[in-house]
Coordinates of C-alpha atoms and ligand atoms in Angstrom, one line a residue:
M558 CA -97.2 -45.4 85.3
R559 CA -100.6 -45.5 87.0
A560 CA -102.4 -45.0 83.7
N561 CA -100.4 -47.9 82.2
D562 CA -101.4 -50.0 85.2
T563 CA -105.1 -49.4 84.6
R564 CA -104.6 -50.0 80.9
Y565 CA -103.2 -53.4 81.7
L566 CA -106.0 -54.2 84.3
L567 CA -108.7 -53.1 81.9
S568 CA -107.4 -55.0 78.9
A569 CA -107.0 -58.1 81.1
Y570 CA -110.6 -57.7 82.3
N571 CA -111.9 -57.4 78.7
D572 CA -109.8 -60.4 77.6
E573 CA -111.4 -62.4 80.4
K574 CA -114.8 -61.4 79.1
A575 CA -113.7 -62.3 75.6
A576 CA -112.7 -65.8 76.9
G577 CA -116.3 -66.2 77.9
G578 CA -117.3 -65.2 74.4
L579 CA -118.4 -61.7 75.2
R580 CA -115.7 -59.2 74.4
P581 CA -117.2 -55.8 74.8
R582 CA -117.5 -53.5 71.8
F583 CA -117.1 -49.7 71.6
F584 CA -118.5 -47.0 69.4
V585 CA -117.1 -43.5 69.3
R586 CA -119.3 -40.6 68.0
N587 CA -117.5 -37.4 67.2
Y588 CA -118.8 -33.9 67.1
G589 CA -117.0 -30.7 66.0
C590 CA -113.9 -29.7 64.2
Q591 CA -111.0 -31.6 62.5
M592 CA -109.1 -31.4 65.7
N593 CA -111.8 -33.4 67.5
E594 CA -111.9 -35.8 64.6
R595 CA -108.2 -36.6 65.0
D596 CA -108.8 -36.9 68.8
A597 CA -111.6 -39.4 68.1
E598 CA -109.2 -41.5 66.0
K599 CA -106.8 -41.6 69.0
L600 CA -109.7 -42.4 71.4
R601 CA -110.8 -45.3 69.2
A602 CA -107.2 -46.6 69.1
L603 CA -107.0 -46.2 72.9
L604 CA -110.2 -48.2 73.4
A605 CA -108.8 -50.9 71.1
Q606 CA -105.7 -51.0 73.2
L607 CA -107.9 -51.5 76.2
G608 CA -109.3 -54.7 74.8
Y609 CA -112.5 -53.4 73.3
D610 CA -113.5 -54.4 69.8
A611 CA -115.0 -51.8 67.4
A612 CA -118.8 -52.1 67.0
P613 CA -120.1 -51.4 63.5
T614 CA -122.9 -49.1 64.8
E615 CA -123.8 -47.4 68.0
A616 CA -126.7 -49.9 68.5
D617 CA -124.2 -52.8 68.7
A618 CA -121.9 -51.2 71.2
D619 CA -121.4 -52.0 74.9
L620 CA -119.4 -48.8 75.5
I621 CA -120.4 -45.6 73.8
L622 CA -118.1 -42.6 73.8
Y623 CA -119.2 -39.1 72.7
N624 CA -116.3 -36.8 71.9
T625 CA -118.2 -33.5 72.2
C626 CA -118.1 -29.9 70.8
C627 CA -119.6 -26.7 72.3
V628 CA -118.7 -24.0 69.8
R629 CA -122.3 -23.1 69.3
E630 CA -125.5 -23.8 71.2
S631 CA -126.8 -25.9 68.3
A632 CA -123.9 -28.3 68.7
E633 CA -124.7 -28.8 72.4
D634 CA -128.5 -29.2 71.6
K635 CA -127.7 -32.0 69.2
I636 CA -125.5 -33.8 71.7
Y637 CA -128.2 -33.5 74.4
G638 CA -130.7 -35.0 71.9
H639 CA -128.4 -37.9 71.3
L640 CA -127.8 -38.4 75.0
S641 CA -131.5 -38.6 75.7
R642 CA -131.7 -41.5 73.3
L643 CA -128.9 -43.2 75.2
K644 CA -130.7 -42.6 78.5
T645 CA -133.7 -44.4 77.1
R646 CA -131.5 -47.3 75.9
K647 CA -129.7 -47.5 79.2
A648 CA -133.1 -47.9 81.0
T649 CA -133.5 -51.3 79.2
N650 CA -129.8 -52.2 79.2
P651 CA -128.2 -51.1 82.5
E652 CA -124.9 -52.7 81.4
L653 CA -124.4 -50.0 78.7
F654 CA -121.3 -48.0 79.5
I655 CA -121.4 -44.3 78.5
V656 CA -118.5 -41.9 78.3
V657 CA -118.8 -38.2 77.5
C658 CA -115.5 -36.3 76.9
G659 CA -114.2 -33.3 74.9
C660 CA -115.0 -29.6 74.7
M661 CA -118.6 -29.6 76.0
S662 CA -117.9 -31.6 79.1
Q663 CA -114.8 -29.5 79.8
R664 CA -117.2 -26.6 80.6
A665 CA -117.6 -26.7 84.3
E666 CA -121.3 -25.9 84.3
V667 CA -122.0 -28.7 81.8
A668 CA -119.9 -31.2 83.8
E669 CA -122.0 -30.2 86.9
T670 CA -125.2 -30.8 84.9
F671 CA -124.0 -34.2 83.9
R672 CA -123.1 -35.0 87.5
G673 CA -126.5 -33.8 88.8
K674 CA -129.0 -34.7 86.1
H675 CA -127.4 -37.3 83.8
K676 CA -126.4 -40.1 86.2
Y677 CA -126.7 -42.6 83.4
I678 CA -123.4 -41.3 82.0
N679 CA -120.7 -43.5 83.6
V680 CA -117.7 -41.3 82.9
V681 CA -117.4 -37.5 82.2
C682 CA -114.0 -36.2 81.4
G683 CA -112.7 -33.2 79.5
T684 CA -110.1 -32.3 76.9
A685 CA -107.0 -32.1 78.9
N686 CA -107.3 -35.3 80.8
R687 CA -108.5 -37.8 78.2
H688 CA -105.3 -39.8 78.4
R689 CA -106.5 -40.8 81.9
L690 CA -109.6 -42.4 80.4
P691 CA -108.4 -45.9 81.3
D692 CA -108.3 -44.8 85.0
F693 CA -111.8 -43.3 84.8
I694 CA -113.4 -46.3 83.1
W695 CA -111.7 -48.7 85.6
Q696 CA -112.8 -46.6 88.6
A697 CA -116.4 -46.5 87.3
L698 CA -116.4 -50.2 86.7
Q699 CA -115.0 -51.0 90.1
T700 CA -117.2 -48.7 92.1
G701 CA -120.3 -48.8 90.0
R702 CA -120.5 -45.0 90.5
Q703 CA -120.4 -42.1 88.0
V704 CA -116.9 -40.5 87.6
V705 CA -116.8 -36.8 86.7
D706 CA -113.3 -35.4 86.3
I707 CA -112.4 -32.4 84.2
S708 CA -109.2 -31.5 86.1
E709 CA -106.5 -30.0 83.9
D710 CA -104.1 -32.4 85.3
D711 CA -100.5 -32.5 84.0
G712 CA -101.4 -30.6 80.8
V713 CA -100.5 -33.3 78.3
P714 CA -103.5 -33.1 76.1
E715 CA -102.1 -35.5 73.5
L716 CA -102.7 -39.2 73.6
I717 CA -99.2 -39.5 72.3
D718 CA -98.5 -43.1 73.1
V719 CA -101.5 -44.4 71.3
P720 CA -100.7 -45.5 67.7
V721 CA -103.7 -44.9 65.5
T722 CA -104.5 -48.2 63.8
T723 CA -107.7 -47.3 62.0
R724 CA -108.3 -43.9 60.5
E725 CA -111.5 -42.4 59.3
Y726 CA -110.0 -42.3 55.8
P727 CA -107.1 -44.5 54.9
H728 CA -105.6 -42.0 52.5
K729 CA -105.7 -38.8 54.6
A730 CA -105.0 -37.7 58.1
G731 CA -104.8 -34.7 60.3
V732 CA -101.7 -34.0 62.4
N733 CA -101.9 -31.6 65.4
I734 CA -99.1 -29.2 65.4
M735 CA -100.4 -27.3 68.4
Y736 CA -103.2 -27.3 70.9
G737 CA -105.3 -24.7 72.6
C738 CA -105.8 -21.1 71.6
D739 CA -104.6 -17.8 73.2
N740 CA -106.6 -15.4 71.0
F741 CA -109.7 -15.1 73.1
C742 CA -112.0 -13.8 70.3
S743 CA -114.8 -12.3 72.3
F744 CA -117.5 -14.8 71.1
C745 CA -115.5 -18.0 71.2
I746 CA -115.5 -20.7 73.9
V747 CA -112.5 -22.6 72.4
P748 CA -109.8 -21.0 74.5
H749 CA -111.9 -21.7 77.6
V750 CA -112.2 -25.4 76.9
R751 CA -109.0 -26.2 75.1
G752 CA -106.6 -24.3 77.3
R753 CA -103.5 -22.2 76.4
E754 CA -101.7 -22.5 73.1
K755 CA -99.0 -25.2 73.1
S756 CA -96.9 -26.0 70.1
R757 CA -95.6 -29.5 69.6
A758 CA -91.9 -30.1 69.0
V759 CA -90.8 -30.2 65.3
A760 CA -89.3 -33.7 65.6
E761 CA -92.5 -35.1 67.1
I762 CA -94.7 -33.6 64.3
L763 CA -92.3 -34.8 61.6
A764 CA -92.2 -38.3 63.1
E765 CA -96.0 -38.5 63.2
V766 CA -96.2 -37.3 59.6
R767 CA -93.6 -39.9 58.5
A768 CA -95.4 -42.7 60.3
L769 CA -98.6 -41.8 58.5
V770 CA -96.9 -41.5 55.1
D771 CA -95.3 -45.0 55.7
D772 CA -98.8 -46.2 56.4
G773 CA -100.0 -45.0 53.0
V774 CA -101.4 -41.6 53.7
K775 CA -101.3 -39.3 50.7
E776 CA -102.8 -36.1 52.2
I777 CA -101.8 -34.5 55.5
M778 CA -103.7 -31.6 57.1
L779 CA -101.6 -29.8 59.7
L780 CA -104.0 -28.8 62.5
G781 CA -104.3 -26.1 65.1
Q782 CA -106.7 -23.3 66.1
N783 CA -104.2 -20.9 64.7
V784 CA -101.4 -22.8 62.9
N785 CA -99.5 -19.7 61.8
A786 CA -99.0 -18.8 65.5
Y787 CA -96.9 -22.0 65.7
R788 CA -94.1 -21.4 68.2
G789 CA -91.9 -24.5 68.0
E790 CA -88.2 -24.3 67.2
I791 CA -89.0 -23.0 63.7
T792 CA -91.8 -20.9 62.2
F793 CA -94.9 -22.4 60.6
A794 CA -93.7 -21.6 57.1
E795 CA -90.5 -23.4 57.8
L796 CA -92.4 -26.4 59.3
L797 CA -94.5 -26.5 56.1
R798 CA -91.2 -26.7 54.0
R799 CA -89.8 -29.4 56.2
V800 CA -93.0 -31.5 55.9
H801 CA -93.1 -31.0 52.2
D802 CA -89.4 -31.6 51.5
E803 CA -89.0 -34.7 53.8
N804 CA -92.1 -36.5 52.4
P805 CA -91.9 -36.6 48.6
S806 CA -94.6 -39.2 48.4
L807 CA -97.2 -37.0 50.0
A808 CA -99.4 -35.8 47.2
R809 CA -101.2 -33.0 49.2
I810 CA -100.5 -30.9 52.2
R811 CA -103.1 -28.6 53.8
F812 CA -103.3 -26.6 57.0
M813 CA -106.2 -25.4 59.1
T814 CA -106.9 -22.8 60.5
S815 CA -104.8 -19.7 59.8
H816 CA -105.7 -16.5 61.6
P817 CA -105.5 -13.4 59.3
K818 CA -103.5 -11.4 61.8
D819 CA -100.6 -13.9 61.7
F820 CA -100.4 -14.7 58.0
S821 CA -96.7 -13.8 57.2
D822 CA -95.2 -13.0 53.8
D823 CA -93.0 -16.0 54.3
L824 CA -96.0 -18.3 54.6
I825 CA -97.5 -16.8 51.4
A826 CA -94.1 -17.6 49.7
A827 CA -94.2 -21.2 51.1
V828 CA -97.7 -21.9 49.8
R829 CA -96.7 -20.4 46.4
D830 CA -93.4 -22.3 46.1
L831 CA -94.1 -25.7 47.5
P832 CA -95.8 -27.6 44.7
R833 CA -97.6 -30.1 46.9
V834 CA -99.0 -27.6 49.3
C835 CA -102.6 -27.1 48.2
K836 CA -103.4 -23.7 46.7
S837 CA -106.2 -23.0 49.1
V838 CA -106.3 -21.1 52.3
H839 CA -108.9 -20.9 55.0
L840 CA -109.0 -17.4 56.3
P841 CA -111.8 -16.8 58.8
L842 CA -113.3 -13.3 58.3
Q843 CA -116.0 -13.4 61.1
S844 CA -117.1 -9.9 60.2
G845 CA -116.4 -7.4 57.4
A846 CA -116.8 -4.4 59.6
T847 CA -113.7 -3.0 61.3
R848 CA -115.8 -1.8 64.2
V849 CA -117.2 -5.3 64.9
L850 CA -113.8 -6.9 64.3
E851 CA -112.4 -4.7 67.1
D852 CA -115.3 -5.7 69.4
M853 CA -114.5 -9.3 68.5
N854 CA -110.9 -8.9 69.5
R855 CA -109.7 -10.1 66.1
H856 CA -106.7 -7.7 65.7
Y857 CA -107.2 -6.8 62.0
T858 CA -109.3 -4.3 60.1
Q859 CA -111.3 -4.8 56.9
T860 CA -108.6 -3.0 55.0
Q861 CA -105.9 -5.3 56.4
Y862 CA -107.9 -8.4 55.6
L863 CA -108.6 -7.3 52.0
E864 CA -105.0 -6.4 51.5
L865 CA -104.0 -9.9 52.7
C866 CA -106.4 -11.6 50.3
A867 CA -105.2 -9.4 47.4
K868 CA -101.6 -10.3 48.2
L869 CA -102.5 -14.0 48.3
Q870 CA -104.5 -13.8 45.0
S871 CA -101.7 -11.9 43.2
A872 CA -98.9 -14.2 44.5
I873 CA -100.8 -17.4 43.8
P874 CA -103.2 -17.0 40.9
G875 CA -106.2 -19.2 41.1
I876 CA -105.8 -19.7 44.9
G877 CA -109.1 -20.7 46.6
I878 CA -109.8 -18.6 49.7
T879 CA -112.4 -20.0 52.1
T880 CA -113.8 -18.5 55.2
D881 CA -116.0 -18.5 58.3
I882 CA -118.5 -15.7 58.8
I883 CA -120.7 -14.9 61.8
V884 CA -123.8 -12.7 61.4
A885 CA -125.7 -10.9 64.1
Y886 CA -122.9 -10.5 66.6
P887 CA -124.2 -8.3 69.4
G888 CA -124.4 -4.7 68.3
E889 CA -124.0 -5.5 64.6
T890 CA -125.8 -2.8 62.6
D891 CA -127.2 -3.0 59.1
E892 CA -124.2 -0.9 58.0
D893 CA -121.8 -3.4 59.7
F894 CA -123.6 -6.3 57.9
E895 CA -123.3 -4.5 54.6
E896 CA -119.5 -4.3 55.2
T897 CA -119.5 -8.1 55.5
L898 CA -121.3 -8.5 52.2
H899 CA -118.8 -6.0 50.7
V900 CA -115.9 -8.2 51.7
V901 CA -117.7 -11.4 50.4
E902 CA -118.2 -9.7 47.0
T903 CA -114.6 -8.4 46.9
V904 CA -112.8 -11.6 47.9
R905 CA -115.2 -13.9 46.0
Y906 CA -114.7 -16.9 48.3
A907 CA -114.4 -20.4 46.9
S908 CA -116.4 -21.6 49.8
A909 CA -117.5 -20.5 53.3
F910 CA -119.0 -21.7 56.6
T911 CA -121.7 -19.3 57.8
F912 CA -123.0 -19.0 61.3
I913 CA -125.6 -17.0 63.3
Y914 CA -123.9 -15.7 66.4
S915 CA -124.5 -18.1 69.3
K916 CA -124.1 -16.9 72.9
R917 CA -121.5 -18.9 74.9
S918 CA -121.6 -18.2 78.6
G919 CA -118.2 -17.5 80.0
T920 CA -117.1 -15.5 77.0
P921 CA -117.0 -11.6 77.0
A922 CA -119.6 -11.3 74.3
A923 CA -122.1 -13.2 76.4
D924 CA -122.4 -10.2 78.7
R925 CA -123.6 -8.0 75.9
T926 CA -127.2 -6.7 76.1
D927 CA -127.3 -5.3 72.6
T928 CA -128.2 -8.7 71.1
I929 CA -129.8 -8.9 67.6
P930 CA -133.4 -10.1 67.4
R931 CA -133.8 -13.6 65.9
K932 CA -135.7 -12.4 62.9
T933 CA -133.0 -9.9 61.9
A934 CA -130.3 -12.5 62.4
N935 CA -132.2 -14.9 60.1
E936 CA -132.7 -12.3 57.5
R937 CA -129.0 -11.4 57.5
F938 CA -128.1 -15.1 57.3
E939 CA -130.4 -15.5 54.3
R940 CA -128.9 -12.5 52.6
L941 CA -125.4 -13.6 53.3
T942 CA -125.9 -17.1 51.8
A943 CA -127.8 -15.5 48.8
T944 CA -124.7 -13.5 48.1
L945 CA -122.2 -16.2 48.8
Y946 CA -123.7 -19.2 47.0
P947 CA -123.8 -17.7 43.5
I948 CA -120.1 -16.7 44.0
M949 CA -119.2 -20.2 45.0
A950 CA -121.2 -21.6 42.1
A951 CA -119.5 -19.2 39.6
H952 CA -116.1 -20.4 40.9
N953 CA -117.0 -24.0 40.1
E954 CA -118.9 -23.2 36.8
A955 CA -115.7 -21.5 35.6
R956 CA -114.2 -24.9 35.5
I957 CA -116.8 -26.5 33.3
G958 CA -114.9 -28.0 30.3
Q959 CA -111.6 -28.0 32.2
T960 CA -109.8 -31.0 33.5
V961 CA -109.0 -30.9 37.2
Q962 CA -106.9 -33.2 39.4
V963 CA -109.1 -35.0 42.0
M964 CA -107.9 -37.0 44.9
V965 CA -110.3 -40.0 45.2
E966 CA -112.1 -40.3 48.5
E967 CA -114.7 -42.9 47.5
A968 CA -113.8 -45.3 44.7
P969 CA -116.3 -45.6 41.8
D970 CA -118.3 -48.9 41.7
A971 CA -117.7 -51.8 39.3
E972 CA -119.5 -49.9 36.5
G973 CA -117.3 -46.8 37.1
K974 CA -120.1 -44.9 38.7
G975 CA -120.4 -42.9 41.9
G976 CA -116.8 -41.9 42.5
K977 CA -116.1 -39.0 44.9
G978 CA -113.0 -36.9 45.5
R979 CA -111.6 -33.4 46.1
T980 CA -109.8 -30.9 44.1
D981 CA -106.6 -29.2 45.3
D982 CA -108.7 -26.4 46.6
N983 CA -110.9 -28.9 48.5
I984 CA -114.1 -28.7 46.3
L985 CA -116.1 -32.0 46.2
V986 CA -116.2 -33.7 42.8
H987 CA -118.6 -36.5 41.8
F988 CA -117.2 -38.5 39.0
N989 CA -117.8 -41.5 36.8
Y990 CA -114.7 -43.4 35.7
V991 CA -114.1 -44.7 32.2
G992 CA -111.3 -47.2 31.8
Q993 CA -109.6 -50.1 33.5
N994 CA -107.8 -50.1 36.9
T995 CA -110.6 -48.4 38.9
P996 CA -108.9 -45.8 41.1
A997 CA -108.7 -46.3 44.9
P998 CA -108.9 -43.7 47.7
G999 CA -105.8 -41.6 47.7
D1000 CA -105.2 -41.9 43.9
I1001 CA -105.3 -38.8 41.8
V1002 CA -107.5 -38.8 38.7
C1003 CA -108.1 -36.2 36.0
V1004 CA -111.7 -35.3 35.8
Q1005 CA -113.3 -33.3 33.0
I1006 CA -115.9 -31.1 34.7
D1007 CA -119.3 -31.0 33.0
A1008 CA -121.5 -29.6 35.7
A1009 CA -121.1 -27.4 38.8
R1010 CA -123.1 -26.2 41.8
S1011 CA -122.3 -24.1 44.9
F1012 CA -120.9 -27.0 46.8
Y1013 CA -119.7 -29.5 44.2
M1014 CA -118.8 -30.2 40.6
S1015 CA -119.2 -33.4 38.6
G1016 CA -117.6 -34.9 35.6
E1017 CA -115.9 -37.9 34.0
A1018 CA -112.5 -39.3 34.9
Ligands
LIG1253 N1 -109.7 -21.3 65.3 C1 -110.5 -21.1 64.3 C2 -112.0 -21.2 64.5 C3 -112.5 -22.3 65.4 S1 -114.2 -22.3 65.6 C4 -110.3 -19.7 63.8 O1 -110.1 -18.8 64.5 O2 -110.4 -19.5 62.6 C5 -114.8 -22.3 64.0 C6 -115.7 -21.2 63.7 O3 -116.9 -21.2 64.4 C7 -115.2 -19.8 63.9 O4 -114.3 -19.4 62.9 C8 -116.4 -18.9 64.0 O5 -116.8 -18.5 62.7 C9 -117.4 -19.9 64.5 N2 -117.8 -19.6 65.9 C10 -117.0 -19.7 67.0 N3 -117.7 -19.3 68.1 C11 -119.0 -18.9 67.6 C12 -120.1 -18.4 68.3 N4 -120.2 -18.2 69.6 N5 -121.3 -18.3 67.5 C13 -121.2 -18.5 66.2 N6 -120.2 -19.0 65.5 C14 -119.0 -19.2 66.2
LIG1254 FE1 -111.8 -19.1 68.8 FE2 -110.6 -17.0 67.9 FE3 -109.2 -19.0 69.0 FE4 -110.4 -19.3 66.6 S1 -108.7 -17.8 67.1 S2 -110.4 -20.7 68.3 S3 -112.2 -18.1 66.8 S4 -110.6 -17.7 70.0
LIG1255 FE1 -115.8 -27.6 68.9 FE2 -113.9 -28.0 70.5 FE3 -113.4 -28.0 67.9 S1 -115.6 -26.6 70.8 S2 -115.0 -26.6 67.1 S3 -114.6 -29.4 69.0 S4 -112.1 -27.1 69.5

């Protein structure tokens, strides 16, 4: 009720400014994963509901919101860099209103730093209380003082009552099926900033999917830190079937991320049997060494991981397996690292995200003293990518001469040039289009592949 009140007050306040010809404009910059991207869409919708207009660029905005990530130090460094630019701008434009929310500000030590050293930020809030943003903005406007609030509040992390009016992509959208994470991998900050795992009710998920489909969405990605740990009224495999069967006009259904320890045979069967569920699975490995996996609290061994991949590959021929890999986790020996390369060569990933271990204070791994020297970490990273990229390129090169189905993301220009889209297994395809009726985002075109690299293919549609 209170939140609704401030929503009303704030939009009336902005309408008044608009009457004077100066409706304030917002810009939301997002950092981090797909979950944060979806949150950013909801935050944009919320700001629009509060009477702000969308600004085309950050430089045009009166209110700038950063939805932050803290998964690695590099993410935070980038955000601090962008914030220092804002600080400079604010020195010449004191009216500029700055909001920082999300995973990074949810870290208590970061929030305290913002309170102490970053007074130019008007509002600092976290991940669990973003739906109270109208209160915080209103309070900061009324008092002229900085508001820092990362309280966990009533634990409703979703901005459920905000209908998303503009999406990043008109043809595809993410739908959260759960929030938080209970896995506590030893290196990972996510459970500490996103809270405990909570599954959304089936009816709520299906209603959100249906609304998106009615709005023209052709591809849905079901989102969660560990979707196959979904604990609604039904299992994740059953949820996938419901989403598939109830939405015949959805061309593609994906999900992200699935933890190897929870990948059931029923889920393999669902991916195999449901024609519009993409034949691609993201299966984060982290490390190939069983000893390191144990240290990381991952709950699977190298053998179990390889067996799962073999099962997927034999049940679903041609399936694209993608992964996340961390090198130089504390205590990782040369032999451990060789085990990681062994898994990479055995599974032959279609694509992979690779990271150098980054210490996150507050996680168990941060207390380790057996850290890996920077030079060794860099060398391992280089060797990992030198092993991975040719495998990824070979995957794509194998399709030269073949025709693949591509969902258009960026339409080709009037001359049919410069189209972009993605295959079922999520590989980027650049294409030129020959023919009438230029395809639009969300359409599926057949592209004959004539060239391939590690990260993309190209051809003619
Ligand atoms: N829930 C997802 C991962 C979310 S974070 C999962 O479990 O698969 C995305 C990726 O970031 C992780 O898979 C991991 O590879 C990487 N990552 C997380 N914490 C990290 C850290 N401290 N240093 C380096 N990479 C990290
Ligand atoms: Fe982090 Fe592990 Fe949870 Fe993924 S499953 S978000 S890596 S703790
Ligand atoms: Fe980053 Fe938070 Fe996602 S830490 S990776 S934005 S869950």
